[in-house]
PDB file of C-alpha atoms and ligand atoms in Angstrom:
ATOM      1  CA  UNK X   1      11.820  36.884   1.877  1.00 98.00           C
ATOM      2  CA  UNK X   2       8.180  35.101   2.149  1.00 97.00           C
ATOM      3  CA  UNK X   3       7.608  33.812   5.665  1.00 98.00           C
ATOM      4  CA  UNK X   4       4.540  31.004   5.205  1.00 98.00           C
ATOM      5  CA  UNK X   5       2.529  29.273   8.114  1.00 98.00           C
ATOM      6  CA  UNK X   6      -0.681  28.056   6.198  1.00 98.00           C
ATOM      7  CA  UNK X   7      -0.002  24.946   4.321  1.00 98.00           C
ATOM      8  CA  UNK X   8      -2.648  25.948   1.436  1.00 98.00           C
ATOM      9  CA  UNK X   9      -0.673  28.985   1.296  1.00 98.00           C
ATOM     10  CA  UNK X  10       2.165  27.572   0.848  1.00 98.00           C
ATOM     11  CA  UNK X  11       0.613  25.075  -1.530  1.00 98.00           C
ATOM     12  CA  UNK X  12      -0.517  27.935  -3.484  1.00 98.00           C
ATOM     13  CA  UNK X  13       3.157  29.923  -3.681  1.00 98.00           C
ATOM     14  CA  UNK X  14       4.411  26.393  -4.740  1.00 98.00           C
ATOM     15  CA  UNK X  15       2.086  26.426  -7.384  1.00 98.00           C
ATOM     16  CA  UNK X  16       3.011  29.796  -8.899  1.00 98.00           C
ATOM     17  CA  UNK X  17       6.872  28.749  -8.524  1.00 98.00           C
ATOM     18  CA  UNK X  18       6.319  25.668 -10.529  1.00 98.00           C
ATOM     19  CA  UNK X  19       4.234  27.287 -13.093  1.00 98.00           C
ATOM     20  CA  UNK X  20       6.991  29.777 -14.256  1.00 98.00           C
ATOM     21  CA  UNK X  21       9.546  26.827 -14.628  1.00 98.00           C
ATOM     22  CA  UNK X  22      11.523  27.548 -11.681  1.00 98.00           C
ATOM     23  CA  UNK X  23      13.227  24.656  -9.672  1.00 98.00           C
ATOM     24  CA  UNK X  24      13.037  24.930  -6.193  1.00 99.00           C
ATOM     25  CA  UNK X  25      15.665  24.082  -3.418  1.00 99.00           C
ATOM     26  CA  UNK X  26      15.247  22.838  -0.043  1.00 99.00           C
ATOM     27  CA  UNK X  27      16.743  23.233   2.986  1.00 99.00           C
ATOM     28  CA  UNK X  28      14.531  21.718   5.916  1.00 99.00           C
ATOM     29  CA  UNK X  29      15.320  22.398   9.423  1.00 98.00           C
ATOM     30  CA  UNK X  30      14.357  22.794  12.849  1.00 98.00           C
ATOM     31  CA  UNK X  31      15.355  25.740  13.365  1.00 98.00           C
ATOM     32  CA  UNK X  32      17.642  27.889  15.326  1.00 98.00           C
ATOM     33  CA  UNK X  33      19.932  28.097  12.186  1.00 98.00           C
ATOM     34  CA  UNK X  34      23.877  27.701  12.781  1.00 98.00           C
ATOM     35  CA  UNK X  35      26.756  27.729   9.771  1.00 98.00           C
ATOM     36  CA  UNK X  36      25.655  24.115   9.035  1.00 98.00           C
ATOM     37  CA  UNK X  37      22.339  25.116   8.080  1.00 98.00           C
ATOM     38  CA  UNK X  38      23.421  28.830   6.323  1.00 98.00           C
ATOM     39  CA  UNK X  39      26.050  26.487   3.715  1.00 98.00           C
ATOM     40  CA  UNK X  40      23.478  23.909   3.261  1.00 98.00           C
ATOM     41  CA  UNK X  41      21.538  27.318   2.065  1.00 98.00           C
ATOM     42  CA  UNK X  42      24.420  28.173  -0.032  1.00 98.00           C
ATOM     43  CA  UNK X  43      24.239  25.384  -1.401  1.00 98.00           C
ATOM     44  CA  UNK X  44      20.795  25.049  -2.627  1.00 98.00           C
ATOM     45  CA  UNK X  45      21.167  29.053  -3.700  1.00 98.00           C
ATOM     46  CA  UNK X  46      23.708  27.750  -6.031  1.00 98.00           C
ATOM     47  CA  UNK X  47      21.423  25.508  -8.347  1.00 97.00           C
ATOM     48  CA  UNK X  48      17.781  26.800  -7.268  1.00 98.00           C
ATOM     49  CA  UNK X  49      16.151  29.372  -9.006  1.00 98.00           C
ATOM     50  CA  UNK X  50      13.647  29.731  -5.387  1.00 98.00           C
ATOM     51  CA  UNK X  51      15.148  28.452  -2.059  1.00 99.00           C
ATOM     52  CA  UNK X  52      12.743  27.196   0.855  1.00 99.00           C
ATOM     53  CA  UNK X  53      13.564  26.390   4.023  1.00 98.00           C
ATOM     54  CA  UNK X  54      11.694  24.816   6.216  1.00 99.00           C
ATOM     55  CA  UNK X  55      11.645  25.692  10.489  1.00 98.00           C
ATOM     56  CA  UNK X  56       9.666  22.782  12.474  1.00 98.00           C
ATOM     57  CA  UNK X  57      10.456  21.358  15.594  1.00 98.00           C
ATOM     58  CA  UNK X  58       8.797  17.740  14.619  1.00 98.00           C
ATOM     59  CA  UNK X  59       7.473  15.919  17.639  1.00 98.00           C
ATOM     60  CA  UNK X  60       6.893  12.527  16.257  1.00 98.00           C
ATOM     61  CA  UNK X  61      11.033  12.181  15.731  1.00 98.00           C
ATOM     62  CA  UNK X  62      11.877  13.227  19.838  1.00 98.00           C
ATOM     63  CA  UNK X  63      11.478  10.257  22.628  1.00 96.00           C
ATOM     64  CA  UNK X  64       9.289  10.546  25.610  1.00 94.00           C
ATOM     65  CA  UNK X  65      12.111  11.702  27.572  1.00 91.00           C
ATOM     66  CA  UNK X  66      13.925  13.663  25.085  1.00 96.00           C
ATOM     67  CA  UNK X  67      14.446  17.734  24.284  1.00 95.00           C
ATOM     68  CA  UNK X  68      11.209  18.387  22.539  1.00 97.00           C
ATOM     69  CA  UNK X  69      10.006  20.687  24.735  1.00 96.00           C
ATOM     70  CA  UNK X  70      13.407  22.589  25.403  1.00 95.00           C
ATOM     71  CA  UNK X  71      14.553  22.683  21.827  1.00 97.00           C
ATOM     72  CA  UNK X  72      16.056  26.057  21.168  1.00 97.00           C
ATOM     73  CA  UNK X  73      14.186  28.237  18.735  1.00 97.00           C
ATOM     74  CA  UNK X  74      14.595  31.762  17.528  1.00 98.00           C
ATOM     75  CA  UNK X  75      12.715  32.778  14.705  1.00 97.00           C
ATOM     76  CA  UNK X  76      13.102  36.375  14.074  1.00 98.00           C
ATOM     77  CA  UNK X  77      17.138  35.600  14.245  1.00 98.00           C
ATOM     78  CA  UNK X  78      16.647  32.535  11.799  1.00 98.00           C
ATOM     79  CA  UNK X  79      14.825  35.029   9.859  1.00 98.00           C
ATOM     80  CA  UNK X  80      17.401  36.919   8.990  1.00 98.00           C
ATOM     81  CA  UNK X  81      20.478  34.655   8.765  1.00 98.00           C
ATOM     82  CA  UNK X  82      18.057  33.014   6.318  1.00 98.00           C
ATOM     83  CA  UNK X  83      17.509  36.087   4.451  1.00 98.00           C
ATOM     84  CA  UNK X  84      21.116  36.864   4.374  1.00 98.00           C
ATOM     85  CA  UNK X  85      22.241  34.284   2.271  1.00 98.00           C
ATOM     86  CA  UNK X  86      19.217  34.772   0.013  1.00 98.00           C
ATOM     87  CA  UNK X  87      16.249  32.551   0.919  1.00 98.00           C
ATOM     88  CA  UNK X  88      13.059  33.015  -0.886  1.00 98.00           C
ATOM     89  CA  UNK X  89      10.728  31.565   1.637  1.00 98.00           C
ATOM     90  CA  UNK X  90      10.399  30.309   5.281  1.00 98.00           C
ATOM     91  CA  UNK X  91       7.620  27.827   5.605  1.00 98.00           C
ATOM     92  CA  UNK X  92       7.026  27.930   9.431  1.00 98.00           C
ATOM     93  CA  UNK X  93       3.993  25.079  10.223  1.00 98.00           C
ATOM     94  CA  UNK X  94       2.197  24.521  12.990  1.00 98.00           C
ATOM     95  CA  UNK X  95       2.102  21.552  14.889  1.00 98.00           C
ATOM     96  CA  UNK X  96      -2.080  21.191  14.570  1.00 98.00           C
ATOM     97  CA  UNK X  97      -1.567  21.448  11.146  1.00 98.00           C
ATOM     98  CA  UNK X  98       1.425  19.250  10.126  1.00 98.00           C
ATOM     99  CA  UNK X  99      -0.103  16.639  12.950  1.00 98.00           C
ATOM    100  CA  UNK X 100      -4.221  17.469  13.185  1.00 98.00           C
ATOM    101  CA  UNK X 101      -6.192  15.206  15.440  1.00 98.00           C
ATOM    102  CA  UNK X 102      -6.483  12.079  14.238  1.00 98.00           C
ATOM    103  CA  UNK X 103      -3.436  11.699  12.483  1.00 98.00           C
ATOM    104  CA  UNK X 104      -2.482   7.868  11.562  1.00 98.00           C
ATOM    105  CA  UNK X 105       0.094   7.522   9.086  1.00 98.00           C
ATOM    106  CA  UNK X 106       4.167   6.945   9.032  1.00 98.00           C
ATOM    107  CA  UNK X 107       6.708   6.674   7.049  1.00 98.00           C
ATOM    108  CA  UNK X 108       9.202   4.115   8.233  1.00 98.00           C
ATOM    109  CA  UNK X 109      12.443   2.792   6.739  1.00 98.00           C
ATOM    110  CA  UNK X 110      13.578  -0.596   8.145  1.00 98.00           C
ATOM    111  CA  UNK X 111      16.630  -2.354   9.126  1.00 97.00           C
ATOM    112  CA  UNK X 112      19.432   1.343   8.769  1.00 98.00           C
ATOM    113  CA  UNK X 113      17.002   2.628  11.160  1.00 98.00           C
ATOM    114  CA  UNK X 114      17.735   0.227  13.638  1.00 97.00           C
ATOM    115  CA  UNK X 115      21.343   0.427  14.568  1.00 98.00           C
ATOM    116  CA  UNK X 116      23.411   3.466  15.533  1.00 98.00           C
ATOM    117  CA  UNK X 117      20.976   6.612  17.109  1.00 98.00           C
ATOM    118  CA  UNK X 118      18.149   4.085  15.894  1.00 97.00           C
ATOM    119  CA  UNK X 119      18.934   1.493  18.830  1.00 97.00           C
ATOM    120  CA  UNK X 120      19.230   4.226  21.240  1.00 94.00           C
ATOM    121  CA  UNK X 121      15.928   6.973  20.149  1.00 96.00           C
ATOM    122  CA  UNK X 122      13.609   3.842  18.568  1.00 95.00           C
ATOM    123  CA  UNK X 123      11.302   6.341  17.360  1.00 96.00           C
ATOM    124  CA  UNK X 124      13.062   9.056  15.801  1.00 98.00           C
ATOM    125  CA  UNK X 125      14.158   8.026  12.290  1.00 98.00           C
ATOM    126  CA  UNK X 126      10.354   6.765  11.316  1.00 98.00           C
ATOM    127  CA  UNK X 127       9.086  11.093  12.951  1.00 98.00           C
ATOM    128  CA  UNK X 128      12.232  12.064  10.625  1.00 98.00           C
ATOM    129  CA  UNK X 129      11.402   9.942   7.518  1.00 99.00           C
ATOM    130  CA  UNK X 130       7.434  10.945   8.377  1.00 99.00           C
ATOM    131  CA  UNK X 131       7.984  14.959   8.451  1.00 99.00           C
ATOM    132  CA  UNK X 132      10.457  14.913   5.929  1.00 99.00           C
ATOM    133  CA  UNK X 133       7.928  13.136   3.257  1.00 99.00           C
ATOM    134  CA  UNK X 134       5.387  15.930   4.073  1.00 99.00           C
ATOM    135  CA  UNK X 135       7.631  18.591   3.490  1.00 99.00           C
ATOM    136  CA  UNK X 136       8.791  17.083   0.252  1.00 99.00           C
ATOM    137  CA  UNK X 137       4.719  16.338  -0.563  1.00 98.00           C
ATOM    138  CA  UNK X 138       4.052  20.027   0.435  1.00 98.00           C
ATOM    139  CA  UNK X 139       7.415  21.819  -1.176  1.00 98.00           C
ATOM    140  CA  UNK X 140       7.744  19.687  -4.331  1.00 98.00           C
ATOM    141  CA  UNK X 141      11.518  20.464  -4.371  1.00 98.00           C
ATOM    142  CA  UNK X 142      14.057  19.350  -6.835  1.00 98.00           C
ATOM    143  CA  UNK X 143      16.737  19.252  -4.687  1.00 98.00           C
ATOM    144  CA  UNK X 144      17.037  18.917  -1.020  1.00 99.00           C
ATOM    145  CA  UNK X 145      19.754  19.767   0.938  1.00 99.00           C
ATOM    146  CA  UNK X 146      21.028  17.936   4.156  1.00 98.00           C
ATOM    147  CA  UNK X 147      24.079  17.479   6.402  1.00 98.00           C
ATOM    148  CA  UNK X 148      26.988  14.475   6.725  1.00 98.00           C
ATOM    149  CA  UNK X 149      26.867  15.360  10.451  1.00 98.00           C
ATOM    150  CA  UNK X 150      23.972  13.037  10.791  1.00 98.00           C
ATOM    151  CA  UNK X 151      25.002  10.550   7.853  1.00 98.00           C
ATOM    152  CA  UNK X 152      22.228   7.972   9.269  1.00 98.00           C
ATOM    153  CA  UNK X 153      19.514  10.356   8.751  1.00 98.00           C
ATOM    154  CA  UNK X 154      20.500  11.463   5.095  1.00 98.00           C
ATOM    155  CA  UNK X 155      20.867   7.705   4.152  1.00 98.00           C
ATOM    156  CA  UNK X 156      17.885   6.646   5.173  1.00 98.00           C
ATOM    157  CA  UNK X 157      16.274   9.709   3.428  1.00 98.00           C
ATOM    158  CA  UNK X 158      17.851   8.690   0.361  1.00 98.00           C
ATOM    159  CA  UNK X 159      16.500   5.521   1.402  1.00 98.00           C
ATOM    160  CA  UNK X 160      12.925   6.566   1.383  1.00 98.00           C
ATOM    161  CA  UNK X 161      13.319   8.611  -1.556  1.00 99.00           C
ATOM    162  CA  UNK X 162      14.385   5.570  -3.615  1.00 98.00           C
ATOM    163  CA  UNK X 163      12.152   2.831  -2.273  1.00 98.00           C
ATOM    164  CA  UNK X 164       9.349   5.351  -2.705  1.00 98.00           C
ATOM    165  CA  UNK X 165       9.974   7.064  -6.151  1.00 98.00           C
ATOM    166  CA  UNK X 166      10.278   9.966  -4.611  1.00 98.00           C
ATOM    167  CA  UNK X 167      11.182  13.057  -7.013  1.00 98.00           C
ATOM    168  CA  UNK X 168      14.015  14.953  -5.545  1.00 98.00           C
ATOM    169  CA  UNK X 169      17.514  14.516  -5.146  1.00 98.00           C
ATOM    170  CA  UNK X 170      19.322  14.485  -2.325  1.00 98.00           C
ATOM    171  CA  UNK X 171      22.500  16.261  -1.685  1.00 98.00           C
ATOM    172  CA  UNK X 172      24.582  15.593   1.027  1.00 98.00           C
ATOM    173  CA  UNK X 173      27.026  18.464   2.193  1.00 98.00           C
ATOM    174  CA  UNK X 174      29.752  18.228   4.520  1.00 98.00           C
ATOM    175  CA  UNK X 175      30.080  18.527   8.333  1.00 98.00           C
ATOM    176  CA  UNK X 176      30.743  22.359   9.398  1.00 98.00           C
ATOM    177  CA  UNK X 177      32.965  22.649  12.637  1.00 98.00           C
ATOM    178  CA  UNK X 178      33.706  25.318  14.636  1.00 98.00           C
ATOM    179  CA  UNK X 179      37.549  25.882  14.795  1.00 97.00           C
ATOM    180  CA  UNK X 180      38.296  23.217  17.652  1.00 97.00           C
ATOM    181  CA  UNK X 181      36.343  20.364  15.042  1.00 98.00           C
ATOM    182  CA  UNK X 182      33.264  20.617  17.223  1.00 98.00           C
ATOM    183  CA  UNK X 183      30.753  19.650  14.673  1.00 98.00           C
ATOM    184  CA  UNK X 184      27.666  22.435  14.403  1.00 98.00           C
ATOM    185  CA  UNK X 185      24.687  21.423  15.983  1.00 97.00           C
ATOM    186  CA  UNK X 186      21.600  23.309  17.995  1.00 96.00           C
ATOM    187  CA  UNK X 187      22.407  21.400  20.648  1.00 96.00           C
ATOM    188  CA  UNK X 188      25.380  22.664  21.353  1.00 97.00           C
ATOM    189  CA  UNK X 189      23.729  25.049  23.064  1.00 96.00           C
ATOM    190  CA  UNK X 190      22.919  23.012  25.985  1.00 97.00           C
ATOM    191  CA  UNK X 191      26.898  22.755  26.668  1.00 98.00           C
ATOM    192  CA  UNK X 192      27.880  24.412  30.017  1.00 97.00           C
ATOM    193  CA  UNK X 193      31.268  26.089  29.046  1.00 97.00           C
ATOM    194  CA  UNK X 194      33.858  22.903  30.329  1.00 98.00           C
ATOM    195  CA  UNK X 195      31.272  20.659  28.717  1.00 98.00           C
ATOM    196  CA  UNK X 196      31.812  22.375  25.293  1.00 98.00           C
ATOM    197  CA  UNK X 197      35.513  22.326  25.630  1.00 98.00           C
ATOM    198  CA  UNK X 198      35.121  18.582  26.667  1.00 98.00           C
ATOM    199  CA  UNK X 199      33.134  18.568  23.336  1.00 98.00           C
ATOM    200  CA  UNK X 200      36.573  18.869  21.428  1.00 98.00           C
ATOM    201  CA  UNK X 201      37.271  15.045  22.223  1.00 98.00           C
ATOM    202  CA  UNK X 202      35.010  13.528  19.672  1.00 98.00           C
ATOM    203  CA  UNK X 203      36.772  14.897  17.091  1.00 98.00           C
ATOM    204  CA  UNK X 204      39.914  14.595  18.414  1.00 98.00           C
ATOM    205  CA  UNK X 205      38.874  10.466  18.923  1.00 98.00           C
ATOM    206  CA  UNK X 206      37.562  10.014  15.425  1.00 98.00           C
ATOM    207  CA  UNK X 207      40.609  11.686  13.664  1.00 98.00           C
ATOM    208  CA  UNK X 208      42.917   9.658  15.690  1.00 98.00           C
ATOM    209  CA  UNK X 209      40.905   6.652  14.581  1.00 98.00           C
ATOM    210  CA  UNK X 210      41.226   7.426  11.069  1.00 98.00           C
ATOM    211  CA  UNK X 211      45.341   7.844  11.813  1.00 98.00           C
ATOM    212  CA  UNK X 212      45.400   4.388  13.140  1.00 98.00           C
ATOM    213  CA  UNK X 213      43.311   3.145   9.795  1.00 98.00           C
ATOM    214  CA  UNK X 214      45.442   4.978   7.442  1.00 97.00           C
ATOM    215  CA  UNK X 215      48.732   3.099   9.501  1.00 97.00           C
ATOM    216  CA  UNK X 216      47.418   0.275   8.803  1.00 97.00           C
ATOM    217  CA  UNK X 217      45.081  -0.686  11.115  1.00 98.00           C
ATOM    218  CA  UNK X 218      42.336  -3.176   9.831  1.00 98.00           C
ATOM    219  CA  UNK X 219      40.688  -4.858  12.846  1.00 98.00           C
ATOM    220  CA  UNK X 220      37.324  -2.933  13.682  1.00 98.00           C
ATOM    221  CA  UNK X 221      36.959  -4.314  17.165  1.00 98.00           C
ATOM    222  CA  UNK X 222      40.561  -2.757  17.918  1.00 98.00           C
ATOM    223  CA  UNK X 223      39.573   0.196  16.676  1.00 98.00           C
ATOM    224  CA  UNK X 224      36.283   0.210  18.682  1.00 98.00           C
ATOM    225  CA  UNK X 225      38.192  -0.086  21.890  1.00 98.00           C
ATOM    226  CA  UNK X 226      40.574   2.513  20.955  1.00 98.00           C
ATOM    227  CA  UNK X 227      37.800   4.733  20.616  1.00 98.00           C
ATOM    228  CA  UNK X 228      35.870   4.318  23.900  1.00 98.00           C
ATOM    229  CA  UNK X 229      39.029   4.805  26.020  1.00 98.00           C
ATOM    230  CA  UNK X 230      39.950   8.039  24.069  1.00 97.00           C
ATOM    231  CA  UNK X 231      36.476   8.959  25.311  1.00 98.00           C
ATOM    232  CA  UNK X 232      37.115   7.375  28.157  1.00 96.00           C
ATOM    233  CA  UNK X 233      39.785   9.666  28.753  1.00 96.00           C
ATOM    234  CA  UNK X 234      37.166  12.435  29.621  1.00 98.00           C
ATOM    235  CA  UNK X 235      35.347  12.604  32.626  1.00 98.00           C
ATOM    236  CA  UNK X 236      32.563  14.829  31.372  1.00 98.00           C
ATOM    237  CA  UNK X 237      32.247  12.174  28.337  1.00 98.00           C
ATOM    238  CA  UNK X 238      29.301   9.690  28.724  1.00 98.00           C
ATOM    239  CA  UNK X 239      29.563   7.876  25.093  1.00 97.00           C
ATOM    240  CA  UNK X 240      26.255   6.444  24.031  1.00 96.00           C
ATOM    241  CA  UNK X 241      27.598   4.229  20.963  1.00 97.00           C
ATOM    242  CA  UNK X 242      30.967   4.340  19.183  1.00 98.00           C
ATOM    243  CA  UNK X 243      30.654   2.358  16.133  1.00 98.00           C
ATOM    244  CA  UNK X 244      32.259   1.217  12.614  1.00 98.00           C
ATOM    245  CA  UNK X 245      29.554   0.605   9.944  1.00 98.00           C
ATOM    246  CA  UNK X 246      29.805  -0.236   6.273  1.00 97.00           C
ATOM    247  CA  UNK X 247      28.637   3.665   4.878  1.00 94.00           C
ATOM    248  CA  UNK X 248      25.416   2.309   2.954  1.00 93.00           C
ATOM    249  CA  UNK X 249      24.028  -0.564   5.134  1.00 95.00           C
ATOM    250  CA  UNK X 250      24.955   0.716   8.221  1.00 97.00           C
ATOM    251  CA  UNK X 251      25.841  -2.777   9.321  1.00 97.00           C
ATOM    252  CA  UNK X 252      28.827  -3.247  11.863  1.00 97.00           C
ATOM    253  CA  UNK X 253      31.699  -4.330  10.335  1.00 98.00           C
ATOM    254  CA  UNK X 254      34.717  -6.877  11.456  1.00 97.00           C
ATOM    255  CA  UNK X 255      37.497  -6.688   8.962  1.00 97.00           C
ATOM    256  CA  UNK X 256      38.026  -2.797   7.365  1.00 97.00           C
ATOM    257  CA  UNK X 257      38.263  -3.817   3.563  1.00 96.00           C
ATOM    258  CA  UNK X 258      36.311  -0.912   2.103  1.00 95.00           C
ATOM    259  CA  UNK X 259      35.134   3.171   3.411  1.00 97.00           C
ATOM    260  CA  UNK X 260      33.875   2.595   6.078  1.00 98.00           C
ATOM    261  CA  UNK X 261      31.654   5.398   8.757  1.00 98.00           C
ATOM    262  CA  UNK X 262      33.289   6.045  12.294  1.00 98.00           C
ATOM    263  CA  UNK X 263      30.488   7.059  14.063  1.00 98.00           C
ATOM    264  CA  UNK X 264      29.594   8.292  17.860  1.00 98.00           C
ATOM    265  CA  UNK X 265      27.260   9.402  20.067  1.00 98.00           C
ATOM    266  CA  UNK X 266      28.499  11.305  23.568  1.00 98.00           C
ATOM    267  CA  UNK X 267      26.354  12.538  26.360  1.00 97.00           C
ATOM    268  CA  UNK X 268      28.195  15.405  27.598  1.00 98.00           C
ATOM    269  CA  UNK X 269      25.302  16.758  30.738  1.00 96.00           C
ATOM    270  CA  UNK X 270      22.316  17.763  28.923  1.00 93.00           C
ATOM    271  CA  UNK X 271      23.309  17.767  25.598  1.00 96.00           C
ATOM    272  CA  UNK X 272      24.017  14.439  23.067  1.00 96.00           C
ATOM    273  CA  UNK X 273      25.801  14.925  20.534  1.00 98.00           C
ATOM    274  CA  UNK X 274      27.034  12.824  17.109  1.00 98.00           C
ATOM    275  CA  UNK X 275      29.466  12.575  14.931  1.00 98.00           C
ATOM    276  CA  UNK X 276      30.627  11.158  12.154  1.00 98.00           C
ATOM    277  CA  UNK X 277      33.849  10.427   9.649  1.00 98.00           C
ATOM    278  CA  UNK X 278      33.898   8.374   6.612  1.00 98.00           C
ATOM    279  CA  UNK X 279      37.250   6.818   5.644  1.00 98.00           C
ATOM    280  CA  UNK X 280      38.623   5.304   2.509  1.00 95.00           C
ATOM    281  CA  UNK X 281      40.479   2.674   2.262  1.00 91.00           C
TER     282      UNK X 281
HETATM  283  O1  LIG K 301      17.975  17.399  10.765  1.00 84.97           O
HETATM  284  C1  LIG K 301      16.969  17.984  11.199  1.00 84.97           C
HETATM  285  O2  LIG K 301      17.011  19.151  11.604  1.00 84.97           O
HETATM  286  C2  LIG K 301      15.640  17.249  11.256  1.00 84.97           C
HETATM  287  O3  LIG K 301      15.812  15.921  11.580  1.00 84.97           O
HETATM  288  C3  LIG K 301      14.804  17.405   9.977  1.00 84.97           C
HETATM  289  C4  LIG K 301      15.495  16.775   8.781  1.00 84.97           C
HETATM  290  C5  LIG K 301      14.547  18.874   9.709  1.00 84.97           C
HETATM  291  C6  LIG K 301      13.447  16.718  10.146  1.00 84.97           C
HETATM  292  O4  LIG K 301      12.732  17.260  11.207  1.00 84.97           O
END
């Protein structure tokens, strides 16, 4: 497995790649790789004939106050879970590089990145849709891979990818939980150990949501409530948002006549952490 810093480099790899035919899969991260990130490698191993992954911890998409500084990194063990499940090449920029002085220009998708972790971190989907648009400009991938755990950020990549004849496709894979349906994230590492068994109650809230919807339940606002006193019910629990969208606007919803995205955000100490389940109805 390549490991690539220097973006001409990596141009140049591309460039081979491309020249023999061969489509390339993407996988782009920030890092300290977890079983989300190895089956969204699986999953472009599958189709691609050369898998990249990216591994950048993007400042543009963290707030002032937020974990840019702390986020958890570990290359050389990244390095070989990637390798493991068969990755051709880590591209591992720097930030002077992917950000030189003088940098101006943004990518931003309006209106879905408003609501949801958009209200609360104002800056972070236009650093997401920003990085994410040099990658694909500096990867040229076919396919790129990302997770349903944070449905708002794949849709408004899709988003981007469509308004701005973009030529990839997206693929969406599904959530990966650890046995007690915490959802895999990096951050997860900031739990203290009661925090992360505190952790279990956003699943445990949104799957008792989708009981009520499947028993009938139509009345969003209801619903709502029901949800923020299930997480009420935990004193470690410090919900950010709890919220019933339409799955491809985003926009809150009254009356539950179609799928429809249960989504939350909990502050459990130091860590936040989302989640997310779609139902049909
Ligand atoms: O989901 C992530 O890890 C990041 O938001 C991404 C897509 C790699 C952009 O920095």
């Amino acid at each position: 497995m390549n490991l690539i810093r220097d973006l001409a480099e990596l141009k140049n790899e591309v460039r081979g790649v491309k020249s023999e035919g061969q489509s390339i899969g993407f996988v782009p991260t920030m890092g300290f790789l977890h079983e989300g990130h190895l089956s969204l490698l699986r999953e472009a191993r599958r189709k691609a004939d050369y898998v990249v992954m990216s591994i950048f911890v993007n400042p543009t998409q963290f707030g002032r106050d937020e974990d840019y500084e702390d986020y958890p990194q570990d290359l050389e063990g990244d390095q070989k879970k990637a390798a493991e499940e068969g990755c051709d090449l880590i591209f591992f920029p720097e930030k002077k590089d992917m950000y030189p002085p003088g940098y101006l220009t943004y990518v931003n998708v309006e209106e879905i990145t408003e609501v949801l972790c958009g209200a609360c971190r104002p800056v972070h989907f236009r650093g997401v849709t920003t990085i994410v648009a040099k990658l694909f400009n500096l990867v040229e991938p076919d396919r790129a891979y990302f997770g349903q755990k944070d449905a708002q950020q794949a849709l408004v990549i899709k988003k981007m990818v469509e308004d701005l004849n973009m030529n990839v496709e997206i693929i969406v894979c599904p959530t990966v939980r650890e046995e007690d349906g915490v959802a895999m994230s990096s951050r997860n590492k900031y739990l203290q150990p009661v925090e992360r068994k505190a952790a279990q109650i956003i699943y445990s809230t949104l799957l008792a949501a989708r009981e009520k919807i499947i028993a009938g339940e139509r009345n969003a606002e209801v619903l709502r409530k029901f949800m923020w006193q299930n997480l009420s019910q935990e004193p470690l629990a410090d919900p950010d948002y709890v919220e019933i969208v339409d799955e491809k606007k985003l926009q809150r919803v009254d009356q539950i006549q179609g799928p429809v995205l249960l989504a939350l955000a909990v502050k459990f100490g130091q860590a936040r952490l989302i989640d997310n389940l779609l139902v049909e109805v």
